[in-house]
Amino acid sequence: MNDPEATPTGTSDEGPGATRAVPTLPAGARANPPEQMETAAGSRPPAQSPSAETATEVGPGDTTPRLGNFLARAAAVTASLTIAGALLGLVRDQAIAQFYGASTDSDAFLIAWTVPEMAATLLIEDAMALLLVPAFSHAIARRAADTSRERASTPAATARLADPDPCPDAVRDLVAATLPRLFAALACATVLLIALAPQFVRVLAPGFADHDLAVDCTRLTALTVLTFGITGYFSAALRAHGRFLPPAGVYVAYNTGIIATILVLHTAWGVRAAAAGVAVGGLLMVLAQLPTFLRQINRPRPVVARRRRIPRQREHTPLIGFAVVAPIVLFAVSRQSQVLVERFLASSLPGGAISHLNYAQKVAQMPMVLSLMFCTVTFPVVAKAIAEGDRERARRRVENDLALAGLVVLLGTALIIGYAPQIVEVLFQRGQFNAADTETTATVMRVYAAGLLGHTLVGALGRPFFSSGRPTWYPAAAMAAGLVVTVAAGTAAVDTWGVYGIAAANAVGITTTALLLLRGLGTRVISLQVRSISLALARLALAATAAAIAGRLLSPLTPDPLIALAIGSLVVPAVFITTGLAVRAPEVVHLLALTRQRIRHVR
C-alpha cells in the first residue's frame, strides 16, 4: 500500500494516470490516531464550516497524510482476511465436491444455498452497507460535533462534575431506533421462510428431482436470514467507526463453521450437514463482531455539567425509511437475482448442471472479491465526502477505486482464461468430482470470466449512488435492465448451449448494468471523467487479453496442473505488465514506480 490520497496501484485521486501533491494538515491542527473515525467540531458549528470538525481529529473523510496510512493499513487487514476467507471458501467447496461431487445431492444443497447467497448480498455486502454506513457516518459526525460543543461551552472546573442526565448520543440513538426493529423483522422473515420452504423450492427449481431434500436443506439455511442481517448491521457500524478487522473476518468464521460441521456430520446427515454448517457459520459471524460492536456503541462520552449544557442543534441526518431503503433493496435483489435466473434455467438440465455453474462462479469471482476490498475500505470516505458536499474529493476517490479494481480483476481474468482447467483440477478433481466435471466447470468458468469486469464495476459504482442517504432509483433501474437482458439471453441460449449459454447470459447482463451505472453516476451523483476511466480500462483490458492468450498457448505444454499453474502465475502477470507498459496503461506504470520506490526504501 502507498501513501496518502493514493491507491495501492500508486495512482492519485485526481483520476487515472494523474499525480497529485500530498496535502498537509492545516496550520495548528493536531493529527490524532487514524483509528478514531469520529471527528470533533471546532469552535464554529458545522453549519458554518462543513469541514471544521476535521481540524482536530483524523477520520475517514480527511485529506491528511494520516488518512492515507489509515486506508493502507485498513486495506491490508481487509485484504489479508478476505484472502483467508476466500481460501477457506475454496476448502469448503473442495469438501462439498469431495463428499457430494456434482450430483443431485449437491444440487439440492445449492438450491438451499440460494438463501444465504441472497442474504449475504442484501444484508452484508450491499443493501445493509449502502444503507447503514452513511447513516452511521452522519451519526458519528453529529456525536463528535455535540461533544466538541459541550467541551467548548463547559469550563474546565465544572467539566468534572457528574451529570445524571447526559446529553443524547446520536450513535446510540440510531442503534436504539433501528436494531430492535431490524431483529424483529429478520426473525419474522426467518420463520416465514422456514414455513414456506416447499413453495420456495418449487418456484426456484420447478424441475428438480429430489424436492424433499432441497426443502430440508433450505429450512436449515433459512436461519442465515437472521444471523446475516445482524452481521451486516454490525459490519456497517464498525466500518463507519473505522474498525475493519472484525467485519473482514466474518467469512473466516463462516467458512470455518461450515467446514467443521461437514467433517463431523457428513456421514450421518449426508448433504444436510453442509446446510447445517451454513447455519452454524452464520452464528459464528455474529459472535465474531459482537464484542467490538458493544465496545464502540458504549464508548463513554465526556462528563459535562448540567448547568452549562447547550441544546443540541437540529441537523439533517438521512432517515432510514422506505424511500431510502426500497431503492437499495431492489438494487441488491436484482443483482443477486442473476443467480436465481441461473438456477431456475439450470434446474431442467441434467443433474450436476447447477453444481458446475456454482463451482465455476465461485472460483471465477475470486478476482472480483479481491478487487473490491479497497472499495469496501474507502466507502466511508466517499460517504463522508458526499455528506460534506465535497464532491470533488469523492470523484477522485471513486475514479481511483475504479482504476485499482479494474487492474486487479483484469489480471485475475487473464489467469482464469489461460489456466481454467488446471485451476479446477487442482482445486476440485478428487472423490466424486471427476475429469468430465473438471472439463465442464473449466469451460463455464472461462465464459463467466468475460463478465468479471462488469461485476466489479457494478460493485464499485453502486456505493457512491447511495452514499448521500437520499433515495435514488437509477441503480435499481440499471440493475433491472441488466437482469432483463440476462433472462432473455439465458432463455434463448439454454436449450442450445446449456450451462455455457447460461454463463454467457450472466456476463452480457451484468456488463449492460455496469455500462448504465458508469454513465449514470457521472451525470447524477459525481462528475466522473467517464472518457478517461473508459480509456484506462480499455488499456488494461488489452493487456489482459494478451496475457490470457499467452496463458492459453502455454498451459497445455505442462502436463502437471500444479506446475502449470505455478508457471502461469509468473507468465500471465509478466505479459500483463509488459503489454500494459507498451500501451501506456497509467495504473501499470504507477504500480511499477511504486514498487521501485518501496524497494529503494527497504534498501
Coordinates of C-alpha atoms in Angstrom, one line a residue:
M1 CA 0.0 0.0 0.0
N2 CA 1.1 3.5 -0.6
D3 CA 0.9 7.0 0.8
P4 CA -1.9 9.5 1.2
E5 CA -4.6 10.0 -1.4
A6 CA -3.3 7.2 -3.5
T7 CA -4.5 3.7 -4.1
P8 CA -2.2 0.6 -3.9
T9 CA -1.6 1.0 -7.6
G10 CA 0.2 4.3 -7.0
T11 CA -2.4 6.4 -8.7
S12 CA -3.7 9.6 -7.2
D13 CA -7.2 10.7 -6.6
E14 CA -7.1 13.1 -9.4
G15 CA -8.1 10.4 -11.8
P16 CA -6.4 7.6 -13.8
G17 CA -2.9 8.4 -14.7
A18 CA -2.7 11.7 -12.7
T19 CA -0.5 12.6 -9.9
R20 CA -1.2 14.9 -7.0
A21 CA 0.7 16.5 -4.2
V22 CA 0.1 15.1 -0.8
P23 CA -1.9 17.5 1.3
T24 CA -0.7 18.5 4.7
L25 CA -2.5 19.2 8.0
P26 CA -3.9 22.8 8.4
A27 CA -1.7 25.1 10.5
G28 CA -2.2 24.3 14.1
A29 CA -4.1 21.1 13.5
R30 CA -3.3 18.0 15.5
A31 CA -3.2 14.6 13.9
N32 CA -4.6 12.0 16.3
P33 CA -4.6 8.2 15.6
P34 CA -6.4 7.4 12.4
E35 CA -8.3 4.7 14.1
Q36 CA -10.5 7.4 15.6
M37 CA -13.1 7.7 12.9
E38 CA -15.2 10.2 14.7
T39 CA -14.4 13.9 14.1
A40 CA -14.7 16.7 16.6
A41 CA -16.1 20.0 15.7
G42 CA -14.0 23.1 16.1
S43 CA -15.1 26.3 17.8
R44 CA -17.6 27.0 15.0
P45 CA -20.6 24.8 14.3
P46 CA -20.5 22.5 11.3
A47 CA -23.1 24.6 9.5
Q48 CA -20.6 27.5 9.3
S49 CA -17.7 25.3 8.2
P50 CA -18.5 21.9 6.7
S51 CA -15.0 20.6 7.4
A52 CA -14.4 22.3 10.7
E53 CA -14.8 19.0 12.6
T54 CA -11.8 17.6 10.8
A55 CA -9.4 20.1 12.3
T56 CA -8.6 18.2 15.4
E57 CA -9.0 14.5 14.7
V58 CA -8.3 12.5 11.6
G59 CA -11.2 10.4 10.2
P60 CA -12.0 8.7 7.0
G61 CA -13.0 11.8 5.3
D62 CA -9.9 13.8 6.0
T63 CA -7.3 14.5 3.4
T64 CA -4.3 14.4 5.7
P65 CA -1.3 12.1 5.4
R66 CA -2.7 10.1 8.4
L67 CA -5.7 9.2 6.2
G68 CA -3.5 7.5 3.6
N69 CA -1.7 5.5 6.2
F70 CA -5.0 4.6 7.8
L71 CA -6.5 3.4 4.5
A72 CA -3.4 1.5 3.7
R73 CA -3.5 -0.4 7.0
A74 CA -7.2 -1.0 6.7
A75 CA -6.9 -2.2 3.2
A76 CA -4.0 -4.5 4.2
V77 CA -6.1 -6.0 7.0
T78 CA -9.1 -6.4 4.8
A79 CA -7.0 -8.0 2.1
S80 CA -5.4 -10.5 4.4
L81 CA -8.7 -11.6 5.9
T82 CA -10.5 -11.5 2.6
I83 CA -7.9 -13.8 1.1
A84 CA -8.1 -16.1 4.2
G85 CA -11.9 -16.2 3.9
A86 CA -11.7 -16.9 0.2
L87 CA -9.2 -19.7 0.8
L88 CA -11.4 -21.2 3.4
G89 CA -14.3 -20.9 0.9
L90 CA -12.3 -22.9 -1.5
V91 CA -11.7 -25.6 1.2
R92 CA -15.4 -25.5 1.8
D93 CA -16.2 -26.1 -1.9
Q94 CA -13.5 -28.8 -2.0
A95 CA -15.1 -30.6 0.9
I96 CA -18.6 -30.4 -0.8
A97 CA -17.1 -31.6 -4.1
Q98 CA -15.2 -34.4 -2.5
F99 CA -18.1 -35.7 -0.4
Y100 CA -21.1 -35.0 -2.8
G101 CA -19.5 -34.4 -6.2
A102 CA -21.6 -32.8 -8.9
S103 CA -24.8 -34.7 -8.3
T104 CA -28.4 -34.4 -7.3
D105 CA -27.4 -34.1 -3.6
S106 CA -25.0 -31.2 -4.3
D107 CA -27.7 -29.6 -6.5
A108 CA -30.2 -29.8 -3.6
F109 CA -27.7 -28.1 -1.3
L110 CA -27.0 -25.4 -3.9
I111 CA -30.7 -24.7 -4.3
A112 CA -30.8 -24.1 -0.5
W113 CA -27.6 -22.2 -0.8
T114 CA -29.5 -19.6 -2.7
V115 CA -30.9 -18.3 0.7
P116 CA -27.5 -17.4 2.2
E117 CA -26.3 -16.0 -1.1
M118 CA -29.3 -13.7 -1.3
A119 CA -29.0 -12.9 2.4
A120 CA -25.3 -12.1 2.1
T121 CA -25.9 -9.7 -0.8
L122 CA -28.9 -8.0 0.9
L123 CA -27.8 -8.0 4.5
I124 CA -24.0 -7.9 4.5
E125 CA -22.4 -6.9 1.2
D126 CA -24.7 -4.5 -0.5
A127 CA -28.0 -3.3 0.9
M128 CA -27.2 -3.1 4.6
A129 CA -23.8 -1.4 4.0
L130 CA -25.2 1.0 1.4
L131 CA -27.9 2.0 3.9
L132 CA -26.2 2.0 7.2
V133 CA -22.6 3.1 6.5
P134 CA -23.9 6.6 5.5
A135 CA -26.4 6.6 8.4
F136 CA -23.7 5.8 11.0
S137 CA -21.3 8.2 9.4
H138 CA -23.8 11.0 9.9
A139 CA -24.5 9.9 13.5
I140 CA -20.8 9.7 14.3
A141 CA -20.3 13.3 12.9
R142 CA -23.2 14.5 15.0
R143 CA -21.8 12.9 18.1
A144 CA -18.4 14.4 17.5
A145 CA -19.9 17.8 16.9
D146 CA -22.1 17.6 20.1
T147 CA -19.1 16.5 22.1
S148 CA -17.0 19.4 20.8
R149 CA -19.7 22.0 21.5
E150 CA -20.0 20.7 25.1
R151 CA -16.3 20.9 25.7
A152 CA -16.1 24.4 24.2
S153 CA -19.0 25.6 26.4
T154 CA -18.1 23.9 29.7
P155 CA -15.4 25.4 31.9
A156 CA -12.7 23.0 32.9
A157 CA -13.5 23.4 36.6
T158 CA -17.1 22.2 36.1
A159 CA -16.4 19.6 33.4
R160 CA -15.6 17.0 36.0
L161 CA -19.0 17.3 37.7
A162 CA -21.2 14.2 37.3
D163 CA -24.3 14.6 35.2
P164 CA -27.0 12.1 35.9
D165 CA -28.8 13.0 32.7
P166 CA -26.1 13.2 29.9
C167 CA -26.8 14.6 26.5
P168 CA -28.2 12.2 24.0
D169 CA -25.7 10.3 21.9
A170 CA -26.5 10.2 18.2
V171 CA -24.9 6.8 17.6
R172 CA -26.8 5.1 20.5
D173 CA -30.0 6.8 19.4
L174 CA -29.6 5.3 15.9
V175 CA -28.9 1.8 17.3
A176 CA -31.9 2.1 19.7
A177 CA -34.2 3.2 16.9
T178 CA -33.1 0.6 14.3
L179 CA -31.6 -2.6 15.8
P180 CA -34.6 -3.9 17.7
R181 CA -36.9 -3.3 14.7
L182 CA -34.4 -5.0 12.4
F183 CA -34.1 -8.0 14.7
A184 CA -37.9 -8.4 14.9
A185 CA -38.3 -8.1 11.1
L186 CA -35.5 -10.6 10.4
A187 CA -36.9 -13.1 12.9
C188 CA -40.3 -13.0 11.3
A189 CA -38.8 -13.4 7.8
T190 CA -36.8 -16.4 9.0
V191 CA -39.8 -18.1 10.4
L192 CA -41.8 -17.4 7.3
L193 CA -39.1 -18.8 5.0
I194 CA -38.9 -22.0 7.1
A195 CA -42.6 -22.4 6.8
L196 CA -42.7 -21.7 3.1
A197 CA -39.6 -23.7 2.2
P198 CA -41.5 -26.2 0.0
Q199 CA -43.1 -23.4 -2.1
F200 CA -39.7 -21.7 -2.3
V201 CA -38.0 -24.8 -3.8
R202 CA -40.9 -25.4 -6.1
V203 CA -40.7 -21.8 -7.5
L204 CA -36.9 -21.7 -7.7
A205 CA -36.3 -25.2 -9.1
P206 CA -39.6 -26.5 -10.5
G207 CA -37.9 -29.3 -12.4
F208 CA -35.7 -30.6 -9.6
A209 CA -35.9 -34.3 -8.9
D210 CA -35.3 -34.6 -5.1
H211 CA -37.8 -31.9 -3.8
D212 CA -37.8 -33.1 -0.1
L213 CA -34.0 -33.0 0.2
A214 CA -33.9 -29.5 -1.1
V215 CA -36.6 -28.4 1.3
D216 CA -34.8 -29.9 4.3
C217 CA -31.6 -28.0 3.3
T218 CA -33.5 -24.8 2.7
R219 CA -35.0 -24.8 6.2
L220 CA -31.6 -25.1 7.8
T221 CA -30.0 -22.4 5.6
A222 CA -33.0 -20.1 6.3
L223 CA -31.5 -19.3 9.7
T224 CA -29.0 -17.1 7.9
V225 CA -31.6 -14.5 7.2
L226 CA -31.4 -13.6 10.9
T227 CA -27.7 -14.1 11.5
F228 CA -26.6 -12.4 8.3
G229 CA -28.8 -9.4 9.0
I230 CA -27.3 -8.9 12.4
T231 CA -23.8 -9.5 10.9
G232 CA -24.4 -6.9 8.3
Y233 CA -25.6 -4.3 10.8
F234 CA -22.6 -4.8 13.0
S235 CA -20.3 -4.7 10.0
A236 CA -21.7 -1.4 8.8
A237 CA -21.5 0.2 12.2
L238 CA -17.9 -1.0 12.7
R239 CA -16.7 0.2 9.3
A240 CA -18.2 3.6 9.9
H241 CA -16.2 3.7 13.2
G242 CA -13.0 2.7 11.3
R243 CA -12.9 -0.8 12.7
F244 CA -12.3 -3.2 9.8
L245 CA -10.7 -6.2 11.4
P246 CA -13.9 -7.9 12.7
P247 CA -16.0 -7.2 9.6
A248 CA -13.2 -8.6 7.4
G249 CA -13.0 -11.7 9.4
V250 CA -16.7 -12.8 9.3
Y251 CA -16.2 -15.1 6.3
V252 CA -13.3 -16.8 8.0
A253 CA -15.7 -17.6 10.9
Y254 CA -18.5 -18.5 8.5
N255 CA -16.5 -21.0 6.4
T256 CA -14.8 -22.5 9.4
G257 CA -18.2 -23.3 10.8
I258 CA -19.3 -24.9 7.5
I259 CA -16.2 -27.0 7.1
A260 CA -16.2 -28.2 10.7
T261 CA -19.9 -29.2 10.5
I262 CA -19.4 -31.1 7.2
L263 CA -16.4 -33.0 8.6
V264 CA -18.3 -34.0 11.8
L265 CA -21.7 -34.8 10.4
H266 CA -21.4 -35.7 6.7
T267 CA -21.5 -39.5 7.4
A268 CA -24.7 -39.3 9.5
W269 CA -26.5 -36.4 7.8
G270 CA -25.3 -36.5 4.2
V271 CA -25.6 -33.2 2.3
R272 CA -27.8 -31.9 5.1
A273 CA -24.6 -31.5 7.1
A274 CA -23.5 -28.8 4.7
A275 CA -26.8 -26.9 5.2
A276 CA -26.4 -27.2 9.0
G277 CA -22.9 -25.9 8.7
V278 CA -24.3 -22.8 7.0
A279 CA -26.5 -22.1 10.0
V280 CA -23.6 -22.7 12.4
G281 CA -21.3 -20.4 10.3
G282 CA -23.9 -17.6 10.4
L283 CA -24.0 -17.7 14.2
L284 CA -20.2 -17.5 14.3
M285 CA -20.2 -14.4 12.1
V286 CA -22.4 -12.6 14.7
L287 CA -20.2 -13.7 17.6
A288 CA -17.0 -12.6 15.8
Q289 CA -18.2 -9.0 15.8
L290 CA -20.3 -8.7 18.9
P291 CA -17.6 -7.7 21.4
T292 CA -16.2 -4.9 19.3
F293 CA -19.6 -3.6 18.4
L294 CA -20.6 -3.3 22.0
R295 CA -17.3 -1.5 22.8
Q296 CA -17.9 1.0 20.0
I297 CA -21.5 1.7 20.8
N298 CA -20.9 2.0 24.5
R299 CA -17.9 4.3 24.4
P300 CA -18.1 6.7 27.3
R301 CA -18.9 10.4 26.5
P302 CA -17.2 13.3 28.3
V303 CA -19.0 14.2 31.5
V304 CA -20.2 17.8 31.5
A305 CA -22.0 20.0 34.0
R306 CA -25.8 20.1 33.6
R307 CA -25.9 23.9 34.1
R308 CA -23.6 24.6 31.2
R309 CA -25.2 22.3 28.7
I310 CA -26.1 23.8 25.3
P311 CA -29.1 22.3 23.5
R312 CA -28.2 20.1 20.5
Q313 CA -28.6 21.7 17.1
R314 CA -31.1 20.0 14.8
E315 CA -29.1 18.7 11.9
H316 CA -30.2 16.9 8.8
T317 CA -29.5 13.2 9.0
P318 CA -30.6 10.7 6.4
L319 CA -33.7 8.8 7.5
I320 CA -33.8 5.1 7.3
G321 CA -37.3 5.0 5.9
F322 CA -39.0 3.3 3.0
A323 CA -37.9 6.0 0.5
V324 CA -34.3 5.3 1.2
V325 CA -34.5 1.5 1.9
A326 CA -36.6 0.5 -1.1
P327 CA -34.2 1.5 -3.9
I328 CA -31.2 -0.1 -2.1
V329 CA -33.1 -3.4 -1.5
L330 CA -34.4 -3.5 -5.1
F331 CA -30.8 -2.9 -6.4
A332 CA -29.4 -5.7 -4.2
V333 CA -32.2 -8.1 -5.0
S334 CA -31.9 -7.5 -8.7
R335 CA -28.1 -8.0 -8.6
Q336 CA -28.4 -11.3 -6.8
S337 CA -31.3 -12.4 -9.0
Q338 CA -28.7 -13.2 -11.6
V339 CA -28.0 -16.4 -9.6
L340 CA -31.8 -17.1 -9.2
V341 CA -32.2 -16.9 -13.0
E342 CA -29.2 -19.3 -13.5
R343 CA -30.6 -21.9 -11.1
F344 CA -34.1 -21.6 -12.5
L345 CA -32.8 -22.2 -16.0
A346 CA -30.4 -25.0 -15.0
S347 CA -32.9 -26.9 -12.9
S348 CA -34.3 -28.6 -16.0
L349 CA -30.9 -29.6 -17.3
P350 CA -29.2 -33.0 -16.3
G351 CA -28.1 -33.5 -12.7
G352 CA -24.9 -31.6 -11.8
A353 CA -25.6 -28.6 -14.0
I354 CA -26.3 -26.3 -11.0
S355 CA -23.1 -27.6 -9.4
H356 CA -21.0 -26.9 -12.4
L357 CA -22.3 -23.3 -12.6
N358 CA -21.7 -22.9 -8.8
Y359 CA -18.1 -24.2 -8.8
A360 CA -17.2 -22.1 -11.8
Q361 CA -18.7 -19.0 -10.4
K362 CA -17.2 -19.3 -7.0
V363 CA -13.6 -19.6 -8.4
A364 CA -14.1 -17.1 -11.3
Q365 CA -15.4 -14.4 -8.9
M366 CA -12.3 -14.5 -6.6
P367 CA -10.5 -11.7 -8.6
M368 CA -13.7 -9.6 -8.2
V369 CA -13.8 -10.1 -4.5
L370 CA -10.2 -9.1 -4.1
S371 CA -10.6 -6.1 -6.5
L372 CA -13.5 -4.7 -4.4
M373 CA -11.8 -4.9 -1.0
F374 CA -10.3 -1.5 -1.2
C375 CA -13.6 0.0 -2.3
T376 CA -15.1 -1.5 0.9
V377 CA -12.5 0.3 2.9
T378 CA -12.9 3.6 1.1
F379 CA -16.7 3.6 1.1
P380 CA -16.9 5.6 4.4
V381 CA -14.6 8.1 2.9
V382 CA -16.8 8.6 -0.1
A383 CA -19.9 8.7 2.1
K384 CA -18.4 11.4 4.3
A385 CA -17.2 13.5 1.4
I386 CA -20.6 13.5 -0.3
A387 CA -22.3 14.2 3.1
E388 CA -20.0 17.3 3.5
G389 CA -20.7 18.4 -0.1
D390 CA -17.1 17.8 -1.2
R391 CA -17.9 16.0 -4.4
E392 CA -14.5 16.7 -5.9
R393 CA -12.9 14.6 -3.3
A394 CA -15.5 11.9 -3.7
R395 CA -14.9 12.0 -7.5
R396 CA -11.2 11.5 -7.1
R397 CA -11.7 8.6 -4.7
V398 CA -14.2 6.8 -6.9
E399 CA -12.1 7.2 -10.0
N400 CA -9.1 5.9 -8.2
D401 CA -11.1 2.9 -6.9
L402 CA -12.3 2.0 -10.3
A403 CA -8.8 2.1 -11.8
L404 CA -7.5 -0.1 -9.0
A405 CA -10.4 -2.6 -9.2
G406 CA -10.0 -2.8 -12.9
L407 CA -6.3 -3.6 -12.6
V408 CA -6.8 -6.4 -10.1
V409 CA -9.9 -8.0 -11.7
L410 CA -8.5 -8.0 -15.3
L411 CA -5.2 -9.6 -14.2
G412 CA -7.2 -12.3 -12.5
T413 CA -9.4 -12.7 -15.5
A414 CA -6.4 -13.3 -17.7
L415 CA -5.2 -16.1 -15.4
I416 CA -8.6 -17.7 -15.3
I417 CA -9.0 -17.7 -19.1
G418 CA -5.5 -19.1 -19.5
Y419 CA -5.5 -21.8 -16.8
A420 CA -9.1 -22.6 -16.0
P421 CA -8.7 -26.4 -16.4
Q422 CA -5.6 -26.5 -14.3
I423 CA -7.3 -24.4 -11.6
V424 CA -10.4 -26.6 -11.4
E425 CA -8.3 -29.8 -11.5
V426 CA -6.1 -28.7 -8.6
L427 CA -9.0 -27.4 -6.5
F428 CA -11.8 -30.0 -7.1
Q429 CA -10.8 -33.1 -9.0
R430 CA -11.0 -35.7 -6.3
G431 CA -13.5 -38.0 -4.8
Q432 CA -16.9 -37.7 -6.5
F433 CA -15.7 -34.9 -8.8
N434 CA -14.3 -36.5 -11.9
A435 CA -12.4 -35.3 -15.1
A436 CA -15.6 -34.7 -17.0
D437 CA -16.8 -32.4 -14.2
T438 CA -13.5 -30.6 -14.5
E439 CA -13.8 -30.0 -18.2
T440 CA -17.3 -28.7 -18.0
T441 CA -16.6 -26.5 -15.0
A442 CA -13.5 -25.0 -16.6
T443 CA -15.3 -24.1 -19.8
V444 CA -18.1 -22.4 -17.8
M445 CA -15.5 -20.6 -15.8
R446 CA -13.9 -19.1 -18.9
V447 CA -17.3 -17.9 -20.1
Y448 CA -18.0 -16.3 -16.7
A449 CA -14.7 -14.5 -16.8
A450 CA -16.0 -12.4 -19.7
G451 CA -18.3 -10.7 -17.2
L452 CA -15.9 -10.2 -14.3
L453 CA -15.1 -6.6 -15.1
G454 CA -18.8 -5.9 -15.3
H455 CA -19.4 -7.5 -11.9
T456 CA -16.6 -5.4 -10.4
L457 CA -17.8 -2.1 -11.8
V458 CA -21.3 -2.8 -10.6
G459 CA -20.0 -3.5 -7.1
A460 CA -17.8 -0.3 -7.1
L461 CA -20.3 2.0 -8.8
G462 CA -23.2 1.1 -6.6
R463 CA -21.7 2.6 -3.5
P464 CA -21.5 6.3 -4.5
F465 CA -25.1 6.3 -5.6
F466 CA -26.3 5.6 -2.1
S467 CA -23.7 7.5 -0.1
S468 CA -25.8 10.6 0.4
G469 CA -28.6 8.8 2.1
R470 CA -31.1 10.2 -0.3
P471 CA -33.4 8.0 -2.4
T472 CA -32.3 7.2 -5.9
W473 CA -33.9 4.7 -8.2
Y474 CA -31.4 4.8 -11.0
P475 CA -29.1 1.9 -9.8
A476 CA -32.1 -0.3 -9.3
A477 CA -33.4 0.5 -12.8
A478 CA -30.0 -0.2 -14.3
M479 CA -29.8 -3.5 -12.5
A480 CA -33.3 -4.4 -13.6
A481 CA -32.4 -3.6 -17.2
G482 CA -29.3 -5.9 -16.9
L483 CA -31.5 -8.6 -15.4
V484 CA -33.9 -8.4 -18.3
V485 CA -31.0 -8.9 -20.7
T486 CA -29.8 -11.9 -18.6
V487 CA -33.3 -13.6 -18.6
A488 CA -33.8 -13.0 -22.3
A489 CA -30.3 -14.2 -23.3
G490 CA -30.4 -17.2 -21.0
T491 CA -33.8 -18.3 -22.1
A492 CA -32.7 -18.1 -25.7
A493 CA -29.4 -19.9 -25.1
V494 CA -30.1 -22.6 -22.6
D495 CA -31.6 -25.1 -25.0
T496 CA -28.8 -24.9 -27.4
W497 CA -25.7 -24.3 -25.2
G498 CA -26.9 -25.5 -21.8
V499 CA -24.8 -24.2 -18.9
Y500 CA -22.4 -22.3 -21.3
G501 CA -25.4 -20.3 -22.6
I502 CA -26.5 -19.5 -19.0
A503 CA -23.0 -18.3 -18.1
A504 CA -22.8 -16.2 -21.2
A505 CA -26.1 -14.6 -20.5
N506 CA -24.9 -13.7 -17.0
A507 CA -21.8 -11.9 -18.5
V508 CA -23.9 -10.0 -21.0
G509 CA -26.5 -8.9 -18.5
I510 CA -24.0 -7.6 -15.8
T511 CA -21.9 -5.8 -18.4
T512 CA -25.1 -4.0 -19.5
T513 CA -25.7 -2.9 -16.0
A514 CA -22.1 -1.7 -15.5
L515 CA -22.2 0.5 -18.6
L516 CA -25.5 2.1 -17.4
L517 CA -24.2 2.7 -13.9
L518 CA -20.9 4.2 -15.2
R519 CA -22.8 6.6 -17.4
G520 CA -25.5 7.4 -14.8
L521 CA -23.1 8.1 -12.0
G522 CA -21.2 10.8 -14.0
T523 CA -24.4 12.7 -14.7
R524 CA -26.4 12.2 -11.4
V525 CA -24.1 12.0 -8.4
I526 CA -20.4 12.6 -9.1
S527 CA -19.0 14.3 -12.2
L528 CA -16.8 11.3 -13.2
Q529 CA -14.4 11.6 -16.1
V530 CA -16.1 8.7 -17.9
R531 CA -14.0 9.0 -21.0
S532 CA -10.7 8.9 -19.0
I533 CA -11.9 5.9 -17.0
S534 CA -13.1 4.1 -20.1
L535 CA -9.7 4.6 -21.8
A536 CA -7.8 3.4 -18.8
L537 CA -9.9 0.3 -18.5
A538 CA -9.6 -0.4 -22.3
R539 CA -5.8 -0.3 -22.0
L540 CA -5.9 -2.7 -19.1
A541 CA -8.3 -5.0 -21.0
L542 CA -5.9 -5.0 -23.9
A543 CA -3.1 -6.1 -21.5
A544 CA -5.4 -8.8 -20.0
T545 CA -6.2 -10.1 -23.5
A546 CA -2.5 -10.5 -24.4
A547 CA -1.8 -12.2 -21.0
A548 CA -4.8 -14.6 -21.5
I549 CA -3.7 -15.6 -25.0
A550 CA -0.2 -16.3 -23.7
G551 CA -1.7 -18.4 -20.9
R552 CA -3.9 -20.4 -23.3
L553 CA -0.9 -21.2 -25.5
L554 CA 1.4 -22.2 -22.7
S555 CA -0.9 -24.0 -20.3
P556 CA -1.3 -27.3 -22.4
L557 CA 2.5 -27.6 -22.6
T558 CA 2.9 -28.7 -19.0
P559 CA 1.0 -31.9 -18.1
D560 CA 1.2 -31.5 -14.3
P561 CA -1.6 -29.0 -13.4
L562 CA 0.1 -27.7 -10.3
I563 CA 3.4 -26.9 -12.1
A564 CA 1.4 -25.4 -15.0
L565 CA -0.3 -23.1 -12.5
A566 CA 3.0 -22.1 -10.9
I567 CA 4.4 -21.2 -14.4
G568 CA 1.2 -19.3 -15.2
S569 CA 1.3 -17.3 -12.1
L570 CA 4.6 -15.9 -13.4
V571 CA 3.9 -15.7 -17.1
V572 CA 0.5 -14.1 -17.0
P573 CA 1.5 -11.2 -14.8
A574 CA 4.7 -10.7 -16.8
V575 CA 2.8 -10.5 -20.1
F576 CA 0.1 -8.3 -18.5
I577 CA 2.7 -5.8 -17.2
T578 CA 4.7 -5.8 -20.4
T579 CA 1.7 -5.1 -22.5
G580 CA 0.4 -2.5 -20.1
L581 CA 3.6 -0.6 -20.4
A582 CA 3.5 -0.9 -24.1
V583 CA 0.1 0.6 -24.3
R584 CA 0.9 3.1 -21.6
A585 CA -1.7 2.0 -19.1
P586 CA -1.2 4.5 -16.3
E587 CA -2.1 2.1 -13.5
V588 CA 0.6 -0.3 -14.6
V589 CA 3.2 2.5 -14.9
H590 CA 2.4 3.8 -11.4
L591 CA 2.4 0.3 -9.9
L592 CA 5.9 -0.3 -11.2
A593 CA 7.0 3.1 -10.0
L594 CA 5.6 2.4 -6.5
T595 CA 7.3 -1.0 -6.4
R596 CA 10.7 0.5 -7.3
Q597 CA 10.1 3.2 -4.6
R598 CA 9.4 0.6 -2.0
I599 CA 12.4 -1.5 -2.9
R600 CA 14.7 1.6 -2.6
H601 CA 13.1 2.5 0.7
V602 CA 13.8 -1.0 2.1
R603 CA 17.4 -0.8 0.9

